[in-house]
C-alpha positions as CSV (number, residue, x, y, z in Angstrom):
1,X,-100.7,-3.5,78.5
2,X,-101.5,-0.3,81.0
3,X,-99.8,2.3,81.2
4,X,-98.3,2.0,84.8
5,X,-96.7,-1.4,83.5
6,X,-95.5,0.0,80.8
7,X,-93.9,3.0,83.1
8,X,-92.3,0.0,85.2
9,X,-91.0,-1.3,82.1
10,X,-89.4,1.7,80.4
11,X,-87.9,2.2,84.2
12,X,-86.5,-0.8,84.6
13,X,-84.4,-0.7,81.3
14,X,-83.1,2.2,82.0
15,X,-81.7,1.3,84.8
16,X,-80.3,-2.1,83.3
17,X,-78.9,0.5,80.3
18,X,-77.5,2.6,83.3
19,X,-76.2,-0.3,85.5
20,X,-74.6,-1.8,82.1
21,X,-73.0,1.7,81.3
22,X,-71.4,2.3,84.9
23,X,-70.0,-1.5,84.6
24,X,-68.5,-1.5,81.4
25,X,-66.3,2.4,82.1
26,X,-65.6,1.1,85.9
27,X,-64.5,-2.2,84.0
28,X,-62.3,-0.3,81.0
29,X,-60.7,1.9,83.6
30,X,-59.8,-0.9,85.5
31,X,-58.3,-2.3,82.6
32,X,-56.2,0.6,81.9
33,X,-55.4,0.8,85.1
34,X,-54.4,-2.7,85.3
35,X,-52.2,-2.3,81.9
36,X,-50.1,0.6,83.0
37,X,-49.5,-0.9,86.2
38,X,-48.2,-4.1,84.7
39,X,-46.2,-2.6,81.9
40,X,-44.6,-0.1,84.2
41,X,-44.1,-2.6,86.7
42,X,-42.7,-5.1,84.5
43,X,-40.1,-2.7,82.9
44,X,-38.8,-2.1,86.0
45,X,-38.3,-5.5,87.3
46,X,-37.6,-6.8,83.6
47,X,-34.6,-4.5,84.0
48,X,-33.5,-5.2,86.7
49,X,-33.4,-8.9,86.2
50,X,-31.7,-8.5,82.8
51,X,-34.3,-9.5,80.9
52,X,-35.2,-7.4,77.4
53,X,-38.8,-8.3,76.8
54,X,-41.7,-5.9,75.7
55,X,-43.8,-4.9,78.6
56,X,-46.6,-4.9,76.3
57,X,-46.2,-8.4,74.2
58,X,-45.7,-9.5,77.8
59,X,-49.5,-7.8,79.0
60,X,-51.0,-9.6,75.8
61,X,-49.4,-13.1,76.9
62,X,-50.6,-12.5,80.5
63,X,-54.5,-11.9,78.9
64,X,-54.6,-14.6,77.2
65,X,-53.7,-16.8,79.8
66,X,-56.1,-14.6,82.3
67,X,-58.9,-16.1,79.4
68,X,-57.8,-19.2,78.5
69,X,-57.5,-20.0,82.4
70,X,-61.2,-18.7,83.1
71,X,-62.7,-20.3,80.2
72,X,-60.7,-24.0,81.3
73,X,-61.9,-23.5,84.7
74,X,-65.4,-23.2,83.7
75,X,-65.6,-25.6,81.5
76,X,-63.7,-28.8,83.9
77,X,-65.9,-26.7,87.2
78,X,-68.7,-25.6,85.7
79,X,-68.8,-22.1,87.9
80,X,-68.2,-19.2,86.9
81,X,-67.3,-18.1,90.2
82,X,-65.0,-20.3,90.8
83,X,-63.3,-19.4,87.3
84,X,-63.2,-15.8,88.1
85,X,-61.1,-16.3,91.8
86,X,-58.7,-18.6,89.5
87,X,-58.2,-15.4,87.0
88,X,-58.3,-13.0,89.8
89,X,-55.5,-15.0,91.5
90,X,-53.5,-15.3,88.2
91,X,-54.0,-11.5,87.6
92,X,-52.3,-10.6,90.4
93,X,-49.4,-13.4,90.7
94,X,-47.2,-11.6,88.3
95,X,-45.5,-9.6,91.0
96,X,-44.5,-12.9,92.8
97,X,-43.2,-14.4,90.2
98,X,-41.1,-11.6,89.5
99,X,-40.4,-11.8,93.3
100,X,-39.1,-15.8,92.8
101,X,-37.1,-15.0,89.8
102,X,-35.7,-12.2,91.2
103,X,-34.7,-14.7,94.2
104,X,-33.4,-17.4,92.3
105,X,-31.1,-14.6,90.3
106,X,-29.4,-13.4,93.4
107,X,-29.0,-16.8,95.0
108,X,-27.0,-17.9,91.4
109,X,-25.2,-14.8,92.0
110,X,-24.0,-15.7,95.5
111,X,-23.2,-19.0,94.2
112,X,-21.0,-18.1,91.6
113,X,-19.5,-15.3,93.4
114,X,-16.7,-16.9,95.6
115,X,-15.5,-18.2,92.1
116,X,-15.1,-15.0,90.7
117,X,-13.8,-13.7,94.0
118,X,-11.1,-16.6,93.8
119,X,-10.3,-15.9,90.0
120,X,-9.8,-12.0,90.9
121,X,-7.4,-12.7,93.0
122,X,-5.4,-15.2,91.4
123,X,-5.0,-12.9,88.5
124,X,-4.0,-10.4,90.8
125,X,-1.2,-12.1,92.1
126,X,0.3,-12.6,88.5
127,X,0.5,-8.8,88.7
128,X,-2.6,-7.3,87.0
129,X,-4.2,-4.6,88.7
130,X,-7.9,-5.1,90.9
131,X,-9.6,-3.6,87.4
132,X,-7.5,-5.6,85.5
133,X,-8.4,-9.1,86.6
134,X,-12.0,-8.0,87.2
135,X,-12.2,-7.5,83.5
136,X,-10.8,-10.6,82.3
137,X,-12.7,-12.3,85.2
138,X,-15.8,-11.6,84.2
139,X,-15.2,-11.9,80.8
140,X,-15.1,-15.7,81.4
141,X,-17.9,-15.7,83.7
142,X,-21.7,-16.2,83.0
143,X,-24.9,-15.8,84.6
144,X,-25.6,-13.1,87.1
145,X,-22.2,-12.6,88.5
146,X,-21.0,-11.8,84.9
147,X,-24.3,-9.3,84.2
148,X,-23.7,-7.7,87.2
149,X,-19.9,-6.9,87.1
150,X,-20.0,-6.2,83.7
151,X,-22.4,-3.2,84.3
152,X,-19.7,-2.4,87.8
153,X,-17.1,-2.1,85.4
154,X,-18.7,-0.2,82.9
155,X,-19.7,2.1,85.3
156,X,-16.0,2.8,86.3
157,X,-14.8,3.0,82.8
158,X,-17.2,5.9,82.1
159,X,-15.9,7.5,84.8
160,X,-18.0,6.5,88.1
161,X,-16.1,6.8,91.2
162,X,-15.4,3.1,92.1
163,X,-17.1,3.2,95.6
164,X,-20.0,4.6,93.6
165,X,-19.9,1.8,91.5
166,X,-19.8,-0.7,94.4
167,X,-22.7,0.8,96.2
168,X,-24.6,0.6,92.7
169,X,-23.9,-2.9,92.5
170,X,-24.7,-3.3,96.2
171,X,-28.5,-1.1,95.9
172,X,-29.3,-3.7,92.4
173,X,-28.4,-6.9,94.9
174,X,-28.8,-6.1,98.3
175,X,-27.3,-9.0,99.6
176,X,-25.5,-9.5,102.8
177,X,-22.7,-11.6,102.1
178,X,-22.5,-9.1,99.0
179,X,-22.1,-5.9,101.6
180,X,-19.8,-7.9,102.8
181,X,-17.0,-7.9,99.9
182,X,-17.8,-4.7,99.2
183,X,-16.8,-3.4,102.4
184,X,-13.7,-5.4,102.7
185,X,-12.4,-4.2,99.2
186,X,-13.3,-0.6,100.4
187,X,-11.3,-1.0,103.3
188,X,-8.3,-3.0,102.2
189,X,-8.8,0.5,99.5
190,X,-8.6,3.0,101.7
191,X,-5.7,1.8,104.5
192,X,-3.7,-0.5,102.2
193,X,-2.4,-3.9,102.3
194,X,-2.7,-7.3,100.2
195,X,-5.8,-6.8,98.7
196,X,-5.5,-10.1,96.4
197,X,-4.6,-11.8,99.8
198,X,-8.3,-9.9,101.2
199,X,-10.5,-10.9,98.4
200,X,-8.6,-14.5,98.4
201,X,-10.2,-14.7,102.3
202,X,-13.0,-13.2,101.8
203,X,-13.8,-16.2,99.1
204,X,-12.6,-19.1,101.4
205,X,-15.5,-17.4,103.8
206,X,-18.5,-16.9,101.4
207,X,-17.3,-20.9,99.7
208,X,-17.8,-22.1,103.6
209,X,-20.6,-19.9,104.3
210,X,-22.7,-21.9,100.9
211,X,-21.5,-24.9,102.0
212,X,-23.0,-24.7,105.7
213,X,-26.3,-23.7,103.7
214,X,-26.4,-26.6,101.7
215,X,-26.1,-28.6,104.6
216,X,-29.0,-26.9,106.7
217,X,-31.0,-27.0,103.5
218,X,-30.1,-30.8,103.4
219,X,-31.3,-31.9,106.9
220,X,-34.6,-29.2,106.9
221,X,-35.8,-30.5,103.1
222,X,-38.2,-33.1,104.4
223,X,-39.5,-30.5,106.9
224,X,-40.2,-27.9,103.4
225,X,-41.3,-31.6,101.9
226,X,-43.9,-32.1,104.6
227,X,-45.1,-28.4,104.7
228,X,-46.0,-28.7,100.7
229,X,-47.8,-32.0,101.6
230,X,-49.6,-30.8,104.5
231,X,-50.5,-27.7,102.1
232,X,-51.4,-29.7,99.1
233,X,-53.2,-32.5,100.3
234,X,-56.6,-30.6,101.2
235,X,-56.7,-29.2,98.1
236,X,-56.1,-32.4,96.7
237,X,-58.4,-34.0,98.9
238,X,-61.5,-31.5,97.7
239,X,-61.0,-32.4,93.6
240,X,-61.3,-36.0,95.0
241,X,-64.5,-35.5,96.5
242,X,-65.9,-33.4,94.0
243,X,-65.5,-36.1,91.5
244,X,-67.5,-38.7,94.3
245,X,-70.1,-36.7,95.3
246,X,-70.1,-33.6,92.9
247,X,-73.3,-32.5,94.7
248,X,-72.7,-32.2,97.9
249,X,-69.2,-30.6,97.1
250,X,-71.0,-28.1,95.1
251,X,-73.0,-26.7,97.9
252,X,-69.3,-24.9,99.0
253,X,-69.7,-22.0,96.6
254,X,-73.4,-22.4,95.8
255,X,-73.9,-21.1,99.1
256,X,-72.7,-18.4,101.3
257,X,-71.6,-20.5,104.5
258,X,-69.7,-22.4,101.7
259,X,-67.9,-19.4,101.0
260,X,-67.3,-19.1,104.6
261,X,-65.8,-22.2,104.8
262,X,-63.1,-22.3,102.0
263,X,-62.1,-18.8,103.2
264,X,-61.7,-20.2,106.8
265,X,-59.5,-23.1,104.8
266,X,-57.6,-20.8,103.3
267,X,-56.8,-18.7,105.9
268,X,-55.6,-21.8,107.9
269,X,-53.7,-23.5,104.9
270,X,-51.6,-20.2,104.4
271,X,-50.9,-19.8,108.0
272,X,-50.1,-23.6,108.6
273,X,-47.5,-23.5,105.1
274,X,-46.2,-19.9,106.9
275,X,-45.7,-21.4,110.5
276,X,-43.6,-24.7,109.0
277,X,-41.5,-22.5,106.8
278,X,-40.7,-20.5,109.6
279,X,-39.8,-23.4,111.6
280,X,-37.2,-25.1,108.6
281,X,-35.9,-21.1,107.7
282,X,-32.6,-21.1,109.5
283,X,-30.4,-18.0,108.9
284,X,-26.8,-18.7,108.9
């Protein structure tokens, strides 16, 4: 062996050593990077959806099924590439699930609301005070509604001003039919009058306002229906083709213009699921 190749040689693997050593601490801070974001985030949102789980038994559940989704990929694929997207994707899909439960939370709250709104005020008219009835309200409630108003009235037994408390409750469920109740106890407060009477309205109104929205989500469900078929059946579409002709299917990310193409079917897919749920999305 000459000298010059074995120059080229030594050169060459010190680059790879280099390369491999610029990898591995751009991939460990990534990883802790990627750890404090997801604990911190999850505490947060954890919290707020009344839900006391360790951020970091959580992260270790969410790694192992980062891996055990790579490796299934892989193995049923047989591309690495393709494995990696799917963990990517998972990766960062924790925030919209928090986003969903977070959604189905305050829409159990609204539906269980005009119940407690109606409760309140029937004990009030046996003569118990707005705190009063709250109290033993709530302490036969479950779910969100009692969570949330069990906090309220926590709040105010501390010593929190009880407009304070109301705008607490308000800033952890920003809802409008919320604001709404809110502001009509402030004002039926703060100039007087039947407040049971208020709060007994302001539950007829809510109970009609669901039922209208059960109605429109009725008559727009096939639309929703079709928009997750339309969606799905491309996707499902491309797993029976790979199965008939695996080789020609292949060429989609063996290739760059294959890349091209599931990106441009992607793009399209999300903006055709977007445009029908905008259509079926009426705001009552």
């Amino acid at each position: 062996m000459s000298i010059e190749a074995l120059l080229v040689g030594c050169c060459f693997a010190i680059s790879a050593a280099v390369l491999s050593w610029i990898v591995s601490v751009m991939f460990s801070r990534a990883a802790v990077l990627y750890r404090s974001k997801f604990t911190e985030d999850a505490k947060i949102k954890l919290s707020d959806l009344f839900l006391f789980v360790e951020p970091e038994k959580l992260f270790i559940i969410n790694m192992a099924i980062l891996f055990a989704a790579f490796f299934l990929v892989f193995l049923i694929v047989g591309s690495w590439i393709v494995a990696l997207v799917v963990s990517v994707a998972l990766a960062v899909s924790p925030p919209f699930i928090f986003r969903v439960m977070k959604r189905k939370r305050q829409k159990q709250f609204l539906i269980d609301l005009p119940d407690m709104l109606q409760a309140t005020s029937t004990a009030m008219k046996s003569g118990s005070s707005l705190n009063q009835s709250m109290e033993s309200v709530v302490y036969e409630m479950s779910g969100p509604v009692r969570q949330e108003f069990d906090l309220f009235m926590r709040e105010v037994r501390v010593g929190v001003d009880f407009d304070v408390a109301l705008d607490n409750l308000y800033e952890r469920i920003p809802l409008i039919d919320l604001n709404l109740v809110i502001s009509g106890i402030k004002i039926s407060r703060e100039i007087g009058g039947n407040l049971a009477d208020t709060i007994e309205r302001m539950a007829d109104t809510l109970r009609k306002k669901l039922e209208m929205e059960g109605k429109i989500d009725a008559l727009t469900s096939q639309g929703r229906a079709q928009g997750y078929v339309m969606t799905g059946l491309p996707i499902l579409l491309g797993i029976v083709l790979y199965q008939m002709e695996p080789e020609q299917m292949s060429l989609l990310w063996e290739v760059w213009y294959g890349w091209v193409v599931i990106a441009i079917v992607v793009v399209l897919e999300t903006l055709g699921y977007v445009f029908i749920q905008k259509i079926v999305d009426i705001d009552v």
